[in-house]
Structures are given as structure tokens and as C-alpha cells.
Short mmCIF file of C-alpha atoms in Angstrom, two decimals:
data_model
loop_
_atom_site.label_atom_id
_atom_site.label_comp_id
_atom_site.label_asym_id
_atom_site.label_seq_id
_atom_site.Cartn_x
_atom_site.Cartn_y
_atom_site.Cartn_z
CA GLN A 1 48.09 1.10 -54.60
CA SER A 2 44.57 0.19 -53.37
CA VAL A 3 42.04 -1.46 -55.68
CA LEU A 4 39.42 1.03 -54.55
CA THR A 5 40.24 4.76 -54.85
CA GLN A 6 39.33 7.22 -52.05
CA PRO A 7 40.46 10.79 -51.50
CA PRO A 8 43.25 10.92 -48.95
CA SER A 9 41.59 13.64 -46.87
CA VAL A 10 38.44 15.71 -46.53
CA SER A 11 37.57 18.45 -44.09
CA ALA A 12 34.61 20.48 -43.08
CA ALA A 13 33.39 22.60 -40.24
CA PRO A 14 31.25 21.30 -37.31
CA GLY A 15 27.62 21.07 -38.32
CA GLN A 16 28.41 20.87 -41.97
CA LYS A 17 28.11 17.91 -44.39
CA VAL A 18 30.89 15.98 -46.06
CA THR A 19 31.00 13.21 -48.68
CA ILE A 20 33.69 10.65 -49.27
CA SER A 21 33.91 8.89 -52.57
CA CYS A 22 35.06 5.30 -53.36
CA SER A 23 35.74 4.34 -56.90
CA GLY A 24 36.19 0.75 -58.16
CA SER A 25 35.38 -1.46 -61.12
CA SER A 26 32.84 -3.99 -62.38
CA SER A 27 34.74 -6.79 -60.61
CA ASN A 28 34.23 -5.22 -57.23
CA ILE A 29 31.84 -2.35 -56.54
CA GLY A 30 29.98 -2.89 -59.77
CA ASN A 31 28.75 -6.31 -58.77
CA ASN A 32 28.98 -6.48 -54.99
CA TYR A 33 27.75 -4.73 -51.87
CA VAL A 34 29.91 -1.92 -50.48
CA SER A 35 30.54 -1.30 -46.80
CA TRP A 36 32.17 1.57 -44.97
CA TYR A 37 34.31 1.43 -41.81
CA GLN A 38 35.25 4.13 -39.30
CA GLN A 39 38.54 3.98 -37.50
CA LEU A 40 38.93 6.45 -34.68
CA PRO A 41 42.53 7.18 -33.61
CA GLY A 42 44.17 4.28 -31.86
CA THR A 43 41.15 1.95 -32.20
CA ALA A 44 40.01 -0.94 -34.30
CA PRO A 45 37.79 -0.34 -37.35
CA LYS A 46 34.05 -0.33 -36.85
CA LEU A 47 31.36 -1.13 -39.42
CA LEU A 48 29.46 2.03 -40.33
CA ILE A 49 27.45 1.12 -43.42
CA TYR A 50 26.71 -2.27 -45.02
CA ASP A 51 24.93 -3.41 -48.13
CA ASN A 52 25.64 -0.06 -49.77
CA ASN A 53 23.25 1.96 -47.57
CA LYS A 54 22.22 0.18 -44.44
CA ARG A 55 23.23 1.22 -40.95
CA PRO A 56 24.02 -1.31 -38.20
CA SER A 57 22.16 -0.84 -34.94
CA GLY A 58 23.57 2.11 -33.02
CA ILE A 59 24.93 4.03 -35.94
CA PRO A 60 23.19 7.46 -36.13
CA ASP A 61 21.34 8.46 -39.27
CA ARG A 62 23.83 11.29 -39.81
CA PHE A 63 25.78 8.59 -41.64
CA SER A 64 24.46 7.43 -45.05
CA GLY A 65 25.75 5.42 -47.93
CA SER A 66 24.94 5.15 -51.60
CA LYS A 67 26.16 3.36 -54.70
CA SER A 68 25.96 4.02 -58.40
CA GLY A 69 27.61 1.84 -60.98
CA THR A 70 31.22 1.26 -59.95
CA SER A 71 31.33 4.07 -57.35
CA ALA A 72 30.04 4.48 -53.79
CA THR A 73 29.68 7.51 -51.48
CA LEU A 74 29.64 7.94 -47.73
CA GLY A 75 27.81 10.96 -46.46
CA ILE A 76 28.07 12.50 -43.00
CA THR A 77 25.84 15.32 -41.94
CA GLY A 78 25.86 17.46 -38.80
CA LEU A 79 29.59 16.94 -38.36
CA GLN A 80 30.93 16.60 -34.92
CA THR A 81 34.48 16.73 -33.61
CA GLY A 82 34.04 13.10 -32.55
CA ASP A 83 33.68 12.16 -36.23
CA GLU A 84 37.37 12.88 -36.88
CA ALA A 85 38.62 9.50 -38.01
CA ASP A 86 39.86 7.52 -40.98
CA TYR A 87 37.11 6.06 -43.18
CA TYR A 88 37.47 3.06 -45.47
CA CYS A 89 35.29 1.54 -48.08
CA GLY A 90 35.43 -2.13 -48.70
CA THR A 91 33.89 -4.80 -50.91
CA TRP A 92 34.40 -8.23 -52.34
CA ASP A 93 36.35 -8.48 -55.57
CA SER A 94 35.77 -11.41 -57.90
CA SER A 95 38.54 -10.69 -60.41
CA LEU A 96 40.50 -13.75 -59.16
CA SER A 97 39.22 -17.30 -59.02
CA ALA A 98 39.14 -17.48 -55.26
CA GLY A 99 37.98 -13.92 -54.76
CA ARG A 100 39.40 -11.42 -52.43
CA TRP A 101 38.29 -8.60 -50.15
CA VAL A 102 39.49 -5.16 -51.11
CA PHE A 103 39.62 -1.84 -49.23
CA GLY A 104 40.04 1.73 -50.34
CA GLY A 105 43.20 3.55 -49.22
CA GLY A 106 41.30 5.40 -46.53
CA THR A 107 40.13 9.00 -46.12
CA LYS A 108 41.10 11.11 -43.11
CA LEU A 109 38.27 13.30 -41.98
CA THR A 110 39.20 16.52 -40.25
CA VAL A 111 36.45 18.47 -38.58
CA LEU A 112 37.81 22.09 -38.48
CA GLU B 1 28.01 -9.58 -26.80
CA VAL B 2 30.25 -10.42 -29.76
CA GLN B 3 33.94 -10.59 -28.80
CA LEU B 4 36.98 -11.27 -30.90
CA VAL B 5 40.31 -11.38 -29.09
CA GLU B 6 43.48 -11.72 -30.98
CA SER B 7 46.72 -12.98 -29.46
CA GLY B 8 50.08 -14.34 -30.53
CA GLY B 9 51.74 -11.19 -31.89
CA GLY B 10 55.22 -10.17 -30.95
CA LEU B 11 58.73 -9.46 -32.18
CA VAL B 12 60.13 -12.03 -34.66
CA GLN B 13 63.21 -12.04 -36.78
CA PRO B 14 62.99 -11.92 -40.61
CA GLY B 15 62.47 -15.44 -41.91
CA GLY B 16 60.75 -16.52 -38.71
CA SER B 17 57.26 -17.78 -37.97
CA LEU B 18 54.40 -16.83 -35.79
CA ARG B 19 50.84 -18.12 -35.19
CA LEU B 20 48.10 -15.70 -34.41
CA SER B 21 44.92 -16.81 -32.70
CA CYS B 22 41.50 -15.13 -32.55
CA ALA B 23 39.19 -16.32 -29.82
CA ALA B 24 35.57 -15.68 -30.64
CA SER B 25 32.59 -15.56 -28.33
CA GLY B 26 29.00 -14.17 -28.25
CA PHE B 27 27.93 -15.71 -31.54
CA THR B 28 27.76 -19.11 -33.38
CA PHE B 29 31.36 -19.09 -34.68
CA SER B 30 30.88 -22.07 -36.93
CA SER B 31 28.22 -20.22 -39.01
CA TYR B 32 30.40 -17.32 -40.12
CA TRP B 33 33.17 -16.66 -42.58
CA MET B 34 36.20 -15.06 -40.91
CA HIS B 35 38.88 -12.78 -42.23
CA TRP B 36 42.34 -11.44 -41.21
CA VAL B 37 43.13 -7.81 -42.02
CA ARG B 38 46.33 -6.01 -41.23
CA GLN B 39 47.47 -2.40 -40.89
CA ALA B 40 51.11 -1.36 -41.12
CA PRO B 41 52.06 1.57 -38.84
CA GLY B 42 50.50 4.75 -40.18
CA LYS B 43 49.02 3.00 -43.17
CA GLY B 44 45.58 1.83 -44.36
CA LEU B 45 43.71 -1.39 -43.98
CA VAL B 46 44.90 -4.38 -46.10
CA TRP B 47 43.03 -7.60 -46.42
CA VAL B 48 45.13 -10.72 -45.75
CA SER B 49 42.98 -13.82 -45.93
CA ARG B 50 39.54 -15.30 -45.40
CA ILE B 51 38.08 -18.70 -44.55
CA ASN B 52 34.52 -20.07 -44.95
CA SER B 53 32.41 -21.31 -42.15
CA ASP B 54 33.56 -24.92 -42.14
CA GLY B 55 37.11 -24.30 -43.17
CA SER B 56 36.87 -25.98 -46.52
CA SER B 57 37.59 -22.90 -48.61
CA THR B 58 40.25 -20.17 -48.18
CA SER B 59 41.74 -17.31 -50.15
CA TYR B 60 44.78 -15.07 -49.66
CA ALA B 61 46.21 -11.76 -50.71
CA ASP B 62 49.00 -12.18 -53.21
CA SER B 63 51.47 -10.65 -50.81
CA VAL B 64 51.03 -13.55 -48.33
CA LYS B 65 50.13 -16.45 -50.56
CA GLY B 66 52.36 -19.44 -49.93
CA ARG B 67 53.63 -18.02 -46.68
CA PHE B 68 50.50 -17.62 -44.57
CA THR B 69 47.82 -20.17 -43.71
CA ILE B 70 44.44 -19.39 -42.31
CA SER B 71 42.56 -22.10 -40.41
CA ARG B 72 39.88 -22.48 -37.79
CA ASP B 73 38.80 -24.79 -35.02
CA ASN B 74 35.03 -24.49 -34.73
CA ALA B 75 35.03 -26.71 -31.61
CA LYS B 76 37.32 -24.20 -29.89
CA ASN B 77 35.71 -21.13 -31.49
CA THR B 78 39.10 -20.01 -32.61
CA LEU B 79 40.58 -18.67 -35.82
CA TYR B 80 44.22 -18.93 -36.64
CA LEU B 81 46.79 -17.36 -38.94
CA GLN B 82 50.06 -19.27 -39.31
CA MET B 83 52.70 -16.87 -40.68
CA ASN B 84 55.96 -18.29 -42.09
CA SER B 85 58.93 -16.72 -43.88
CA LEU B 86 58.09 -13.37 -42.27
CA ARG B 87 59.43 -10.22 -43.87
CA ALA B 88 59.85 -6.69 -42.53
CA GLU B 89 56.90 -5.64 -44.64
CA ASP B 90 54.66 -7.97 -42.67
CA THR B 91 55.04 -5.68 -39.62
CA ALA B 92 51.54 -4.60 -38.83
CA VAL B 93 48.60 -4.76 -36.46
CA TYR B 94 46.64 -7.88 -37.39
CA TYR B 95 42.83 -7.84 -36.92
CA CYS B 96 40.45 -10.73 -37.13
CA ALA B 97 37.00 -9.85 -38.40
CA ARG B 98 33.63 -11.64 -38.64
CA ALA B 99 31.96 -11.47 -41.96
CA SER B 100 28.14 -11.28 -42.57
CA SER B 101 25.96 -9.93 -45.30
CA GLY B 102 28.94 -9.06 -47.41
CA SER B 103 30.68 -6.88 -44.82
CA LEU B 104 33.10 -7.19 -41.90
CA VAL B 105 30.65 -6.72 -39.04
CA SER B 106 32.79 -7.32 -36.01
CA TRP B 107 36.48 -6.67 -35.37
CA GLY B 108 38.95 -7.65 -32.69
CA GLN B 109 41.30 -5.11 -31.05
CA GLY B 110 44.24 -6.32 -33.01
CA THR B 111 47.63 -7.79 -32.21
CA LEU B 112 50.92 -6.28 -33.21
CA VAL B 113 53.47 -8.26 -35.22
CA THR B 114 56.88 -6.74 -35.61
CA VAL B 115 59.41 -8.37 -37.96
CA SER B 116 62.89 -7.05 -37.22
CA SER B 117 66.42 -8.27 -36.52
#
């Protein structure tokens, strides 16, 4: 059971928009930056969004992030078949003395 | 170009030990916190451990605490994960990752650890 809760799967047609939610608590999302990671099949994860809503260099503006309270959302517009991947949210969790990093369980995006 | 290259994975029997390495290049290794993250076959990402920039502070997931030790050699630009008392449930691809601005900004390609008799 992951500390952060994501839907197991989402799907949409090419060109459409999709959102992926990530729900946590005050010890993680509520008081820390959220980041999002894309993992294409058979590859290592890649940073997609950091500090809730910032995109690293090279990430297209079709990808966006937002945070409100103890939840965060990843948005993808203009869906392409190449966006089919697993997406994970992550953040720091300060519920334990030494702290720990936590991930959501991952969301599989299918572009129909 | 930032590069993280893991090595040291392989097949090990339950109860055995393994040491993973992560060779870093393309950035000032000694300035960054580093993490280990693992992914069991067909499963999601699970955080394992992290170490601060000078190696003076570490933390671990409950599932590996007391069995795994993270360390680093800033002179060799290398991160380590010593894994003892390995269990079948430790079978996974292990990734090292560089942390910055509260996120895991760079990832290695991973090394597979299989615990089986």
C-alpha cells in the first residue's frame, strides 16, 4: 500500500487531455513539493515535473502540474501515443524522525 | 552530461549479501543528496534509502532498515548500497538517483538483483 494514492490507470484518445491525481496527507504533499516521473516501458524513470508545477528543460508544455492542499495533479494535453507510460508522483514525507521519500503506486496511461 | 551507472546486481541466495555501486559523472557529486529506489518486476517504484551530500546523515525504508547500508565516497564519485540478509522480496531493479530541489532529477539505468535459491 503506497503512502500516496494514484488511480491505477487512465486512458484517453490521441489529441485529448488527461489528468492524473495524487492524494496524500499533511506530512507529505501538504508540506512538501511534489514531483512527477514518467517511466516508458523498459526504461528508467524520468523527471517530468518538479516543485509542484515546474518543467525541467526539454519537457514540453503539454505536461503540467498543480497542487492544492494534500493533493496534486498531473495534466497532459494533446495526447500522443508516445505518452503511453507509467506515471508516478513523489514527495518527501516528514512523518518519521529521519524523513523518507514516498511515491504513489503509479498510473498506467493508455492512449487509445 | 549527467550520468549515473549502477553495477553490482546479480543472482544471490536468500540470506546472502550484495553491494551495489553507482558511478556518477557530469556533475559535482559531493554537492548532492543521493537516493536508491527499487522496482520489483511488474510493480511500482519504492524508495529504499537516501544519504546527504557529505554522508553524515542517512535514512531507510522500514523494509530494509537494519539490513541495508547506504554510503558514498565523494573522492571516487560513487554511491553504494550494501545489502545483507537478502530476502526474496528484495528482488528488484535498483536505481540510484540524484536529488535536487526536492525531486529526483537524474536516474541511472538500474541494476537487477535477484534473490533466489
